[in-house]
Amino acid sequence: MMKDVKIILNSNNRLLEGKLVEEKLYVEAEELFNELKWYGSWAKEPNLYKVKFTNAKLREMKDYNPQTIYLNFDKIRVEDWNVDFGEDGIPINNFRWGKHYYPITIAHYGLQHHALFVLNNEISNKEIFLKVSDWFVKNQTSKGGWPSLFEHMYYKGRTQVMKSPWHSSLAQGLIISLLVRAFHTTGKDIYIKSAMKGFKLYTIPVKKGGTFRKFEDKYWFYEEYPTEPASYVLNGFIFSLFGLYDLSMVTHNKSVKRYYSEGIRTLKRMLPLYDLGNRTAYDLTHYTSDGTFPNVARWGYHATHVHQLMAINSIEKDPKIKEILTRWIGYMDGKSVREN
């Protein structure tokens, strides 16, 4: 016997249509997936339908090496972002608040074409990646940075406006990683000199125009956004660590090595704070801005966190990082931390 039934989903008064057939409940899968934000698609095999929690894809990241492709940047395409290109061939971001050279986007562009050059040995990719590297050498400030020249509100209601110019550890890290690769490609010391000059911003506190800040008064953190109060953005911090690692491997500078090592110590202390049990937090503004809700990372950024930890752990081979990495990979398959 079959009869129509109504299903209330998660007590939100959203009614789904269902069928009750001999005590078994049936509901239209597509409608349910839409409500739960799941993704479904037909597989190549006949009569097989695949369901997943995110369309974000994971790629294996192992044996990180500062002389080769930077993470999976061969897969990005800055040309398809909301950018124009100046006469110098450098991308210019089209923000809501105007057109600006944005060091983070420019560094992505350089690292993208370095990756393509490594893969394909195309001279055009090499020319672009070195053109970008030269642009950074030319446009570095006396302070050692590549600042963003616009005011920016990182999180309205939680952080104050960042006044122009402001420096980002994400920008510093990406650019240093690019310059190290330019050095390995050309052998020109000018790139390493610029990278070492860029390292100075790691050592300067946020309140003095740098990116350095302490967590719990003892853990060294390098801020992607130098906000007040602190934002502690995870992906930007980890990208900054790759810059330090790359620079330490080519210079063997003791100070650079220390800032990398202290950063790894901080990472191991703070990673659990970003773990929400079924996803990751993008930052810790819910902690620094007086106990509001977490800024949950979109699945694409969660995948970035996973890729970063894969690469970091290929260097560190640390059991704590490995444990967290395994759990975060599981979140992408719908696994969550549950009570026993």
mmCIF file of C-alpha atoms in Angstrom, residues 208-324:
data_model
loop_
_atom_site.group_PDB
_atom_site.id
_atom_site.type_symbol
_atom_site.label_atom_id
_atom_site.label_comp_id
_atom_site.label_asym_id
_atom_site.label_seq_id
_atom_site.Cartn_x
_atom_site.Cartn_y
_atom_site.Cartn_z
ATOM 1 C CA LYS A 208 54.434 48.837 13.040
ATOM 2 C CA GLY A 209 53.359 47.999 9.503
ATOM 3 C CA GLY A 210 54.562 44.393 9.303
ATOM 4 C CA THR A 211 52.879 40.992 9.460
ATOM 5 C CA PHE A 212 54.225 39.555 12.735
ATOM 6 C CA ARG A 213 51.941 38.892 15.681
ATOM 7 C CA LYS A 214 51.956 36.523 18.641
ATOM 8 C CA PHE A 215 49.189 34.123 19.583
ATOM 9 C CA GLU A 216 48.830 33.448 23.313
ATOM 10 C CA ASP A 217 51.867 35.729 23.752
ATOM 11 C CA LYS A 218 54.288 33.011 22.612
ATOM 12 C CA TYR A 219 53.365 31.516 19.226
ATOM 13 C CA TRP A 220 54.641 33.368 16.151
ATOM 14 C CA PHE A 221 51.953 34.046 13.576
ATOM 15 C CA TYR A 222 52.285 35.838 10.218
ATOM 16 C CA GLU A 223 49.084 37.665 9.280
ATOM 17 C CA GLU A 224 47.573 37.584 5.801
ATOM 18 C CA TYR A 225 45.432 40.535 6.850
ATOM 19 C CA PRO A 226 47.026 42.819 9.473
ATOM 20 C CA THR A 227 43.683 43.484 11.138
ATOM 21 C CA GLU A 228 42.684 44.829 14.516
ATOM 22 C CA PRO A 229 41.674 42.682 16.262
ATOM 23 C CA ALA A 230 43.700 39.793 14.872
ATOM 24 C CA SER A 231 42.069 37.662 12.176
ATOM 25 C CA TYR A 232 44.523 34.716 12.048
ATOM 26 C CA VAL A 233 43.621 33.560 8.516
ATOM 27 C CA LEU A 234 44.806 29.955 8.163
ATOM 28 C CA ASN A 235 45.542 29.599 4.437
ATOM 29 C CA GLY A 236 47.493 32.871 4.308
ATOM 30 C CA PHE A 237 49.610 31.816 7.271
ATOM 31 C CA ILE A 238 50.497 28.474 5.676
ATOM 32 C CA PHE A 239 51.340 30.110 2.339
ATOM 33 C CA SER A 240 53.706 32.398 4.258
ATOM 34 C CA LEU A 241 55.433 29.321 5.713
ATOM 35 C CA PHE A 242 56.191 27.988 2.235
ATOM 36 C CA GLY A 243 57.942 31.265 1.451
ATOM 37 C CA LEU A 244 60.098 30.910 4.553
ATOM 38 C CA TYR A 245 60.869 27.275 3.783
ATOM 39 C CA ASP A 246 61.826 28.025 0.186
ATOM 40 C CA LEU A 247 64.095 30.879 1.227
ATOM 41 C CA SER A 248 65.727 28.867 4.005
ATOM 42 C CA MET A 249 66.530 26.017 1.629
ATOM 43 C CA VAL A 250 68.434 28.281 -0.771
ATOM 44 C CA THR A 251 70.111 30.646 1.718
ATOM 45 C CA HIS A 252 70.458 28.460 4.839
ATOM 46 C CA ASN A 253 69.976 31.690 6.779
ATOM 47 C CA LYS A 254 69.556 30.947 10.498
ATOM 48 C CA SER A 255 66.998 33.696 11.083
ATOM 49 C CA VAL A 256 64.829 32.558 8.172
ATOM 50 C CA LYS A 257 65.038 28.969 9.441
ATOM 51 C CA ARG A 258 63.987 30.085 12.901
ATOM 52 C CA TYR A 259 60.939 31.952 11.623
ATOM 53 C CA TYR A 260 59.939 28.879 9.648
ATOM 54 C CA SER A 261 60.427 26.553 12.633
ATOM 55 C CA GLU A 262 58.528 28.865 14.971
ATOM 56 C CA GLY A 263 55.757 29.029 12.389
ATOM 57 C CA ILE A 264 55.500 25.236 12.288
ATOM 58 C CA ARG A 265 55.312 25.162 16.086
ATOM 59 C CA THR A 266 52.469 27.690 15.887
ATOM 60 C CA LEU A 267 50.716 25.697 13.168
ATOM 61 C CA LYS A 268 50.679 22.534 15.275
ATOM 62 C CA ARG A 269 49.328 24.473 18.268
ATOM 63 C CA MET A 270 46.618 26.296 16.328
ATOM 64 C CA LEU A 271 45.349 23.747 13.768
ATOM 65 C CA PRO A 272 42.811 22.246 16.216
ATOM 66 C CA LEU A 273 41.260 25.702 16.648
ATOM 67 C CA TYR A 274 40.223 25.719 12.982
ATOM 68 C CA ASP A 275 38.652 22.246 13.216
ATOM 69 C CA LEU A 276 34.857 22.525 13.390
ATOM 70 C CA GLY A 277 34.186 18.799 13.440
ATOM 71 C CA ASN A 278 32.899 18.569 9.875
ATOM 72 C CA ARG A 279 34.599 21.503 8.102
ATOM 73 C CA THR A 280 37.322 24.061 8.815
ATOM 74 C CA ALA A 281 37.192 27.692 9.873
ATOM 75 C CA TYR A 282 38.698 30.231 7.487
ATOM 76 C CA ASP A 283 40.008 32.369 10.318
ATOM 77 C CA LEU A 284 39.651 32.883 14.082
ATOM 78 C CA THR A 285 37.613 36.102 14.054
ATOM 79 C CA HIS A 286 34.898 34.265 15.988
ATOM 80 C CA TYR A 287 37.461 34.001 18.778
ATOM 81 C CA THR A 288 39.090 37.434 18.546
ATOM 82 C CA SER A 289 35.864 39.423 18.086
ATOM 83 C CA ASP A 290 34.167 38.384 21.308
ATOM 84 C CA GLY A 291 32.628 35.008 20.720
ATOM 85 C CA THR A 292 30.496 35.201 17.609
ATOM 86 C CA PHE A 293 29.917 32.385 15.061
ATOM 87 C CA PRO A 294 32.803 30.772 13.123
ATOM 88 C CA ASN A 295 33.715 32.045 9.672
ATOM 89 C CA VAL A 296 33.279 28.641 8.041
ATOM 90 C CA ALA A 297 35.606 28.063 5.091
ATOM 91 C CA ARG A 298 33.916 27.409 1.768
ATOM 92 C CA TRP A 299 34.647 23.933 0.444
ATOM 93 C CA GLY A 300 37.174 25.355 -2.017
ATOM 94 C CA TYR A 301 39.134 26.897 0.845
ATOM 95 C CA HIS A 302 38.773 23.720 2.888
ATOM 96 C CA ALA A 303 40.375 21.883 -0.043
ATOM 97 C CA THR A 304 43.141 24.512 -0.024
ATOM 98 C CA HIS A 305 43.751 23.781 3.674
ATOM 99 C CA VAL A 306 44.021 20.077 2.859
ATOM 100 C CA HIS A 307 46.420 20.648 -0.054
ATOM 101 C CA GLN A 308 48.571 22.902 2.100
ATOM 102 C CA LEU A 309 48.777 20.356 4.908
ATOM 103 C CA MET A 310 49.648 17.626 2.408
ATOM 104 C CA ALA A 311 52.583 19.706 1.180
ATOM 105 C CA ILE A 312 53.674 20.847 4.649
ATOM 106 C CA ASN A 313 53.580 17.305 5.960
ATOM 107 C CA SER A 314 55.682 16.087 3.048
ATOM 108 C CA ILE A 315 58.337 18.339 4.606
ATOM 109 C CA GLU A 316 57.632 17.826 8.299
ATOM 110 C CA LYS A 317 56.315 14.253 8.438
ATOM 111 C CA ASP A 318 54.654 15.127 11.713
ATOM 112 C CA PRO A 319 52.135 12.693 13.279
ATOM 113 C CA LYS A 320 49.917 15.474 14.652
ATOM 114 C CA ILE A 321 49.666 17.223 11.290
ATOM 115 C CA LYS A 322 49.029 13.845 9.642
ATOM 116 C CA GLU A 323 46.195 13.064 12.052
ATOM 117 C CA ILE A 324 44.471 16.375 11.406
#
